[in-house]
PDB file of C-alpha atoms in Angstrom:
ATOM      1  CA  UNK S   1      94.364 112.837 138.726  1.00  0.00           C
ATOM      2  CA  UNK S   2      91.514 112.214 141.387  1.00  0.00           C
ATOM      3  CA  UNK S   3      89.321 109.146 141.109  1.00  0.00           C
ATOM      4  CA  UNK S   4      86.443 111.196 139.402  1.00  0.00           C
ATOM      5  CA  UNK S   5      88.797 113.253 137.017  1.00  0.00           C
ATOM      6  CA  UNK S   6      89.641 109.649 135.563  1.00  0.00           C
ATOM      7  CA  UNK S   7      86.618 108.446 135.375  1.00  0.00           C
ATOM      8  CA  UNK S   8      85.678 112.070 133.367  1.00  0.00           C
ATOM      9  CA  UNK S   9      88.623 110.541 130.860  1.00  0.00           C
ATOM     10  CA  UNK S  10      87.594 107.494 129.757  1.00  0.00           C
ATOM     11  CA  UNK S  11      83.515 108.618 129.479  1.00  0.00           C
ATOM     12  CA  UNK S  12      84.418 111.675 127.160  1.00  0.00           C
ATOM     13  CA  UNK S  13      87.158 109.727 125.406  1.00  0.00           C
ATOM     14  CA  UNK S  14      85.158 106.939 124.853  1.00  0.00           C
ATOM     15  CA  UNK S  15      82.227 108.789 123.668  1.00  0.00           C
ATOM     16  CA  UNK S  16      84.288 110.514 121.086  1.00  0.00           C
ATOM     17  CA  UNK S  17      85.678 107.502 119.946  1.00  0.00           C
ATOM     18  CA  UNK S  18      82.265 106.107 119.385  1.00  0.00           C
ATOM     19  CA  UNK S  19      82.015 108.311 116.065  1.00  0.00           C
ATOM     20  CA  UNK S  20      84.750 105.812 115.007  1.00  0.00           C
ATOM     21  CA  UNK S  21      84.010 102.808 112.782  1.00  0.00           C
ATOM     22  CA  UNK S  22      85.830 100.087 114.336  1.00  0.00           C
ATOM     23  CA  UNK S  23      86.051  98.312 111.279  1.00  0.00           C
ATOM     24  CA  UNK S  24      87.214  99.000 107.673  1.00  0.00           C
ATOM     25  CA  UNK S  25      89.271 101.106 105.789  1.00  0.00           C
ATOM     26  CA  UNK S  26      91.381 103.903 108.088  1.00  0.00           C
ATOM     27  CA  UNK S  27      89.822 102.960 110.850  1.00  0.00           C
ATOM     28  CA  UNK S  28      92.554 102.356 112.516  1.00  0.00           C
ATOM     29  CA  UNK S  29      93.824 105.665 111.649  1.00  0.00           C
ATOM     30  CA  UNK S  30      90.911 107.760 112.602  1.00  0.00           C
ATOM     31  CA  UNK S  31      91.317 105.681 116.179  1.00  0.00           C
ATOM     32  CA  UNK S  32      94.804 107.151 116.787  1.00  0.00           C
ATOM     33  CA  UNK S  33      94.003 110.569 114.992  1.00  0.00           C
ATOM     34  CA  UNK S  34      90.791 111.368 117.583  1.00  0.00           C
ATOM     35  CA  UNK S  35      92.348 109.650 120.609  1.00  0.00           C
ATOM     36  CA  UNK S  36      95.157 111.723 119.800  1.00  0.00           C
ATOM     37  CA  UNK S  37      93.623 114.778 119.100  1.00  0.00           C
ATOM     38  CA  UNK S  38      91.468 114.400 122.521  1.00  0.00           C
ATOM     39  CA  UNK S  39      94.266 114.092 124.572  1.00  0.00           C
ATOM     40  CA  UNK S  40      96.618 116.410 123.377  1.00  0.00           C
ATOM     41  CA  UNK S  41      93.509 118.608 124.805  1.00  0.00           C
ATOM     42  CA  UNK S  42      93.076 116.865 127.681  1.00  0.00           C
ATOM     43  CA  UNK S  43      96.873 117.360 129.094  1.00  0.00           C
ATOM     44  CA  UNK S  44      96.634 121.121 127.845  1.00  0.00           C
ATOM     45  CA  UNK S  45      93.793 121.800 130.589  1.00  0.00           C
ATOM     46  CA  UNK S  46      95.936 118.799 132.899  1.00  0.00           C
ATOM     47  CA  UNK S  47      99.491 119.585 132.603  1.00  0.00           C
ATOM     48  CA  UNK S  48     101.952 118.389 130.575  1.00  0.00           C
ATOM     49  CA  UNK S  49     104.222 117.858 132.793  1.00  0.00           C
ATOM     50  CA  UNK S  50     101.086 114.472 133.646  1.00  0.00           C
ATOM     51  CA  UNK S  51     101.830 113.610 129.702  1.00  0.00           C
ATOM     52  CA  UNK S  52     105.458 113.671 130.417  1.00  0.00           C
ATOM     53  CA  UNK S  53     105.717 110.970 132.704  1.00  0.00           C
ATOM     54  CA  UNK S  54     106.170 107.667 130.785  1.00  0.00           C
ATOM     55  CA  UNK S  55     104.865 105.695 133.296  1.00  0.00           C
ATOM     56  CA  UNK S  56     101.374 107.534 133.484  1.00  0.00           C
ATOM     57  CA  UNK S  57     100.607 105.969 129.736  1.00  0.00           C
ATOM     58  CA  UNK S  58     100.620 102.273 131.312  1.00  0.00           C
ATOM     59  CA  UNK S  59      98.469 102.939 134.252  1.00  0.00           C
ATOM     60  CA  UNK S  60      96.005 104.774 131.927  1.00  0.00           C
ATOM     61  CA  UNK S  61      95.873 102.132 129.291  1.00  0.00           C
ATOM     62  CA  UNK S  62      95.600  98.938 131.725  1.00  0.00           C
ATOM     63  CA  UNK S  63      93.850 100.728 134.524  1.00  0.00           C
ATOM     64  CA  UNK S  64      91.662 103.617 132.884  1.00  0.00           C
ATOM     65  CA  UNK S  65      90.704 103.288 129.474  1.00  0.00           C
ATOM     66  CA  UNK S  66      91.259  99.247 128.944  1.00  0.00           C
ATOM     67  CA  UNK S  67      88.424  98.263 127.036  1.00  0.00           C
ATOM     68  CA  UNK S  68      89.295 101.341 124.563  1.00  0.00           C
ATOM     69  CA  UNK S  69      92.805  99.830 124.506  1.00  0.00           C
ATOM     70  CA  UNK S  70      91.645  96.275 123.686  1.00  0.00           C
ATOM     71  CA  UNK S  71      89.783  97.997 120.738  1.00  0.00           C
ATOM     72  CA  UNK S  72      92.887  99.219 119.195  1.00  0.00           C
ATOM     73  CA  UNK S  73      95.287  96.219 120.070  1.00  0.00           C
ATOM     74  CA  UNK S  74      93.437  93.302 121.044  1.00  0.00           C
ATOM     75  CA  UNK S  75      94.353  89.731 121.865  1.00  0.00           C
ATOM     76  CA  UNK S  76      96.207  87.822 118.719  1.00  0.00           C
ATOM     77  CA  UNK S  77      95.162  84.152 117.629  1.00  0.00           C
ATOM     78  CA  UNK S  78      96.357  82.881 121.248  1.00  0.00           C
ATOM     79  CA  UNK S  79      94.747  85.150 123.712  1.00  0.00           C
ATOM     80  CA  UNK S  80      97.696  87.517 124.163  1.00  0.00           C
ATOM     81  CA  UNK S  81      98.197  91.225 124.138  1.00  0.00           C
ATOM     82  CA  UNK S  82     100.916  93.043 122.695  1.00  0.00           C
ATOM     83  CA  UNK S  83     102.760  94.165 125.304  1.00  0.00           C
ATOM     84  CA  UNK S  84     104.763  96.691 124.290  1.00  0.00           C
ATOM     85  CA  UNK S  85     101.516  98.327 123.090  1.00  0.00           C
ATOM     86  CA  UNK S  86     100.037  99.252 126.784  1.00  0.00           C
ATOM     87  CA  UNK S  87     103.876  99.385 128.622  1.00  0.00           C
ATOM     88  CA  UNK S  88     105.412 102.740 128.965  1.00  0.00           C
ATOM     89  CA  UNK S  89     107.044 103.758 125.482  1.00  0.00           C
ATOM     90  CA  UNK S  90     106.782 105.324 122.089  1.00  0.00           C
ATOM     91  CA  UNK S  91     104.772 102.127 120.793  1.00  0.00           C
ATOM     92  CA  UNK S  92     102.055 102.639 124.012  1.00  0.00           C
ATOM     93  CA  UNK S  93      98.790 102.948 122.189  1.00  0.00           C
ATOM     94  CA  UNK S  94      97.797 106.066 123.322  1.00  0.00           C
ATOM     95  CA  UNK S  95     100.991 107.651 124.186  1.00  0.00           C
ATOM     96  CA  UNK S  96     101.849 107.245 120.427  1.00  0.00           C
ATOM     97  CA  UNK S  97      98.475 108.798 119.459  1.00  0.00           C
ATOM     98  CA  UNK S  98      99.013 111.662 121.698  1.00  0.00           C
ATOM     99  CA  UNK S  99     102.893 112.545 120.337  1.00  0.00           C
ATOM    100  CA  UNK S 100     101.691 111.971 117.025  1.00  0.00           C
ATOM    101  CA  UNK S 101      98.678 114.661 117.477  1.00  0.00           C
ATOM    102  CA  UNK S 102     100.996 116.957 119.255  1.00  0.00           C
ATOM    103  CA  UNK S 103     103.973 116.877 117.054  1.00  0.00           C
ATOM    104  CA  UNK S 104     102.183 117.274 114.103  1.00  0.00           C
ATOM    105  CA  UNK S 105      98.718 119.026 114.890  1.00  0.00           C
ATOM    106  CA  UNK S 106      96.177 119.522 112.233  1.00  0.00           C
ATOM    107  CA  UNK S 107      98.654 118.031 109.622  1.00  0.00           C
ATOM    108  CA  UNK S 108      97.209 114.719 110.383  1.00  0.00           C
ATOM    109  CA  UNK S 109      93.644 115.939 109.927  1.00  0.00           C
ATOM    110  CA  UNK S 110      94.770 117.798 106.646  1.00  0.00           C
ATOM    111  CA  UNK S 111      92.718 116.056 103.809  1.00  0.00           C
ATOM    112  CA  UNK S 112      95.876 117.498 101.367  1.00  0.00           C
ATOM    113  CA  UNK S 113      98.176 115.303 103.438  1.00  0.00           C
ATOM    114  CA  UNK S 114      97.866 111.555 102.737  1.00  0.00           C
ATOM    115  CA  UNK S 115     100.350 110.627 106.158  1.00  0.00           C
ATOM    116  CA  UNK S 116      99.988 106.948 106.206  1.00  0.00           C
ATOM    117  CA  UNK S 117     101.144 104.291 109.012  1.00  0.00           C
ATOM    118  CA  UNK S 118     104.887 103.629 107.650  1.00  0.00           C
ATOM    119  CA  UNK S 119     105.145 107.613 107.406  1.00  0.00           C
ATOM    120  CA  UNK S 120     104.227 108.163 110.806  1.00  0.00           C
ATOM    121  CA  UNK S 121     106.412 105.973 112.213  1.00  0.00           C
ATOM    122  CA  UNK S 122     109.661 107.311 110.444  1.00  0.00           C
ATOM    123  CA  UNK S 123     108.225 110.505 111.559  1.00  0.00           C
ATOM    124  CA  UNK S 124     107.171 110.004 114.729  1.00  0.00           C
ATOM    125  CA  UNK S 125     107.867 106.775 116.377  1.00  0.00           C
ATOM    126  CA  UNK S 126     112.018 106.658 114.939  1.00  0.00           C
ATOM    127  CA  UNK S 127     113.016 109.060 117.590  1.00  0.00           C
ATOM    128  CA  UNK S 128     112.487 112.329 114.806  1.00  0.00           C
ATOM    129  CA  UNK S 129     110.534 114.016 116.975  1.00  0.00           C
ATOM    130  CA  UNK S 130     113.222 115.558 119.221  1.00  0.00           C
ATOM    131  CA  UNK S 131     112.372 118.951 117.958  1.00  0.00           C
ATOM    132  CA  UNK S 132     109.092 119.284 116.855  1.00  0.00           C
ATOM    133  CA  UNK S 133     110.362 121.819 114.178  1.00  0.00           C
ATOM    134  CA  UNK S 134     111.684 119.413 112.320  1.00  0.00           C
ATOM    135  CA  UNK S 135     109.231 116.439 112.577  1.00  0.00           C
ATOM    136  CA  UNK S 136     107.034 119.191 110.795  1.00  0.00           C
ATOM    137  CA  UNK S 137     109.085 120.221 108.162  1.00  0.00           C
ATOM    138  CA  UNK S 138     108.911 116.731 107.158  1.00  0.00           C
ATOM    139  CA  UNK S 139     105.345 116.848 107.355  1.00  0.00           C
ATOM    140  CA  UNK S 140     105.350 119.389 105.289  1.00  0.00           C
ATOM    141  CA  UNK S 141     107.550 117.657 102.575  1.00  0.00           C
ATOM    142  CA  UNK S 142     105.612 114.967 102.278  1.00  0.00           C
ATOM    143  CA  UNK S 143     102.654 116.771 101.963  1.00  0.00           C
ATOM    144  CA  UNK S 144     104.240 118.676  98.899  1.00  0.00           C
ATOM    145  CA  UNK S 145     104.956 114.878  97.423  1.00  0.00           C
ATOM    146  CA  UNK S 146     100.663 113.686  97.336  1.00  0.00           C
ATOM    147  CA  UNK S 147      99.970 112.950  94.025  1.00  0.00           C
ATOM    148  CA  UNK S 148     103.547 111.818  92.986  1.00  0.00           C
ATOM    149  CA  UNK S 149     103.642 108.203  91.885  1.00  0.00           C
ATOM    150  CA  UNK S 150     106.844 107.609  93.696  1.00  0.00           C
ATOM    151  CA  UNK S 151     105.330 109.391  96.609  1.00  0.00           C
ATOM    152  CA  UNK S 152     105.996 106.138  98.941  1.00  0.00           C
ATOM    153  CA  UNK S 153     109.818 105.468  98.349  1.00  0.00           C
ATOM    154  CA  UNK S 154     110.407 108.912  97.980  1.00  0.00           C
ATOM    155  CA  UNK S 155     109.349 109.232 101.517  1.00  0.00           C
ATOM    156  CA  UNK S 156     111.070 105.770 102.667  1.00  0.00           C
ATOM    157  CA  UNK S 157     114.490 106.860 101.025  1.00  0.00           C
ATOM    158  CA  UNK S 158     114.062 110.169 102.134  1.00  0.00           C
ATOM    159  CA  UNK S 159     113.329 109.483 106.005  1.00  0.00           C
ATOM    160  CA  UNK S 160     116.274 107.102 105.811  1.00  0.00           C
ATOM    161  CA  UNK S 161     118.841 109.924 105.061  1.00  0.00           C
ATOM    162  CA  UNK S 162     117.408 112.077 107.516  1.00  0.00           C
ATOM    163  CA  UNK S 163     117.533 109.206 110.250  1.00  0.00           C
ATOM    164  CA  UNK S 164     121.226 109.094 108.779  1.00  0.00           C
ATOM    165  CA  UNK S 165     122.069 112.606 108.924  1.00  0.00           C
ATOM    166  CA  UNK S 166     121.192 113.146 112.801  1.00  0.00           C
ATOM    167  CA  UNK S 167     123.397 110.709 113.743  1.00  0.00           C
ATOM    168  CA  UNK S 168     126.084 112.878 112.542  1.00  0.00           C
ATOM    169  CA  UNK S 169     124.305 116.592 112.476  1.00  0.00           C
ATOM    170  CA  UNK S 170     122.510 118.712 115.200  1.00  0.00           C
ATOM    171  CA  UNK S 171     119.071 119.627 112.547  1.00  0.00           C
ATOM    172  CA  UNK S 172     117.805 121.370 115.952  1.00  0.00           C
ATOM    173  CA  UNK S 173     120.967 123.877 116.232  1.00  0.00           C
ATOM    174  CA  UNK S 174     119.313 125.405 112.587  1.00  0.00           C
ATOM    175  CA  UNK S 175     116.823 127.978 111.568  1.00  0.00           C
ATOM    176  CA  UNK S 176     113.890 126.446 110.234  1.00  0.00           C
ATOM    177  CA  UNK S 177     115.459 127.759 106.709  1.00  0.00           C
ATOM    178  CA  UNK S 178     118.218 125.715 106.946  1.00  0.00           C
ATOM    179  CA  UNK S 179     116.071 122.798 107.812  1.00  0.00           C
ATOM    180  CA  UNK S 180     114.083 123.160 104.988  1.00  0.00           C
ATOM    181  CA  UNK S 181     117.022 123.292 103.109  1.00  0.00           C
ATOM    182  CA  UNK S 182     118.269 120.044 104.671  1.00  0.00           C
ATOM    183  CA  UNK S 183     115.292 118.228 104.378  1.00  0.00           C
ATOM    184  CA  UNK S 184     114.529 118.666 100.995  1.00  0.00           C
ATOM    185  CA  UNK S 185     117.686 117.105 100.048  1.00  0.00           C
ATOM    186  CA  UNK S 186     117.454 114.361 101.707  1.00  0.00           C
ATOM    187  CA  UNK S 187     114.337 113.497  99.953  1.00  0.00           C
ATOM    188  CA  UNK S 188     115.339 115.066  96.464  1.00  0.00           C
ATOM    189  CA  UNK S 189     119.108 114.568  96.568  1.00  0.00           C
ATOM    190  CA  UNK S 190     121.144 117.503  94.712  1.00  0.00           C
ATOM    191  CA  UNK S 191     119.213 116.887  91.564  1.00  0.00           C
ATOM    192  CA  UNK S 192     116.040 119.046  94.207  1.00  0.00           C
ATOM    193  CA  UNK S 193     113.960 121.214  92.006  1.00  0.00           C
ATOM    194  CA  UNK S 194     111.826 123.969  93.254  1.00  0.00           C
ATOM    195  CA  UNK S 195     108.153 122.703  94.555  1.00  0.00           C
ATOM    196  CA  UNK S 196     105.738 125.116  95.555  1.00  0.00           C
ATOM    197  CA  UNK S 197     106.513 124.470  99.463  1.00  0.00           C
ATOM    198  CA  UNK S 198     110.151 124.532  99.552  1.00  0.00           C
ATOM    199  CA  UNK S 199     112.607 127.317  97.745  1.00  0.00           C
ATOM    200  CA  UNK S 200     116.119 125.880  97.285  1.00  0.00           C
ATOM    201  CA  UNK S 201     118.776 128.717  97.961  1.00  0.00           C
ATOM    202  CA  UNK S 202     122.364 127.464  97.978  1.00  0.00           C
ATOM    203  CA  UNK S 203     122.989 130.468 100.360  1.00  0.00           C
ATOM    204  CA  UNK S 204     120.213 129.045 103.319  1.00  0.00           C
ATOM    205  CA  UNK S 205     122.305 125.643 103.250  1.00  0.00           C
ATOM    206  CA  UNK S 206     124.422 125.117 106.150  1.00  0.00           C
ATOM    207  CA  UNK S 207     127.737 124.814 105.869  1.00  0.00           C
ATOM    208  CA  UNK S 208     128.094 120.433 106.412  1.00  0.00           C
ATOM    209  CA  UNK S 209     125.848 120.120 103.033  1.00  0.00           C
TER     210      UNK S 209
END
């Protein structure tokens, strides 16, 4: 990016992210949800092959956009910043905004889909994002759990057998019926009943269930 394209990044960014409370409840969330959101559009008019590079998230959080950076992650009770928060990596502060945005879109926007911080990291930030198919199927099954009282270790229990299961099982070699299928028994177990987002059919499970 040229000198001036850069400096075009941080003055829309930041002026987008001055809609943002810094303070109070989700505001922490809405951060990573617009800075996402902006530059998942940003790299669509860029290149993605720019937002592939891990090493262009360090140079843009210490050298482009620090003072937005500081916002999000600043210094702890003796002067220090996290580092692994503006290093290259999945816990980058804006590299994690922008794979969470991409990976899962409007879903995180979606007022019918309570995602919260622990979700998003099984989701997201666990290495489940491999194939974006499947990081939104989840999604999708945790959106169908909002409302359920055991919503939280539902998801917990559930995103610990699917972290399980792809150490053993390619979910990406499926059709997104089968993935479905797989999903929602790892967060139902066999006792899964029909929800209004997911149809159990013994005949769409694949053949290691």
């Amino acid at each position: 990016m040229s000198v001036g394209r850069l400096r075009e990044l941080h003055r829309s960014l930041k002026q987008v992210l001055d809609s943002v409370p810094e303070h109070g409840r989700d505001a922490d969330r809405k951060f990573d949800a617009v800075a996402g959101r902006f530059l998942v559009d940003w790299f669509a008019t860029d290149g993605r092959n720019q937002a592939s590079n891990p090493e262009i998230w360090p140079y843009l959080t210490i050298l482009v956009l620090p003072d937005l950076a500081v916002r999000r992650f600043g210094p702890d009770s003796t002067g220090r910043l996290p580092k692994d928060r503006y290093l290259s990596g999945r816990r980058n502060i804006f590299y994690r905004a922008y794979l969470r945005s991409w990976i899962l879109g409007d879903l995180l926007s979606d007022p019918e889909l309570p995602l919260y911080e622990d979700d998003l990291v099984g989701l997201v930030d666990r290495n489940l994002s491999a194939d974006h198919r499947v990081a939104r199927i989840i999604a999708d099954q945790i959106r169908s759990l909002s409302g359920n009282e055991n919503r939280r270790e539902i998801v917990r229990n559930g995103l610990k057998a699917i972290q399980y299961e792809l150490r053993v099982t390619d979910l990406s070699s499926l059709d997104d019926s089968g993935i479905r299928t797989a999903v929602s028994l790892a967060f139902h177990g066999p006792d899964f009943q029909h929800t209004d987002v997911f149809t159990r059919n013994a005949s769409e499970a694949p053949a290691w269930l």
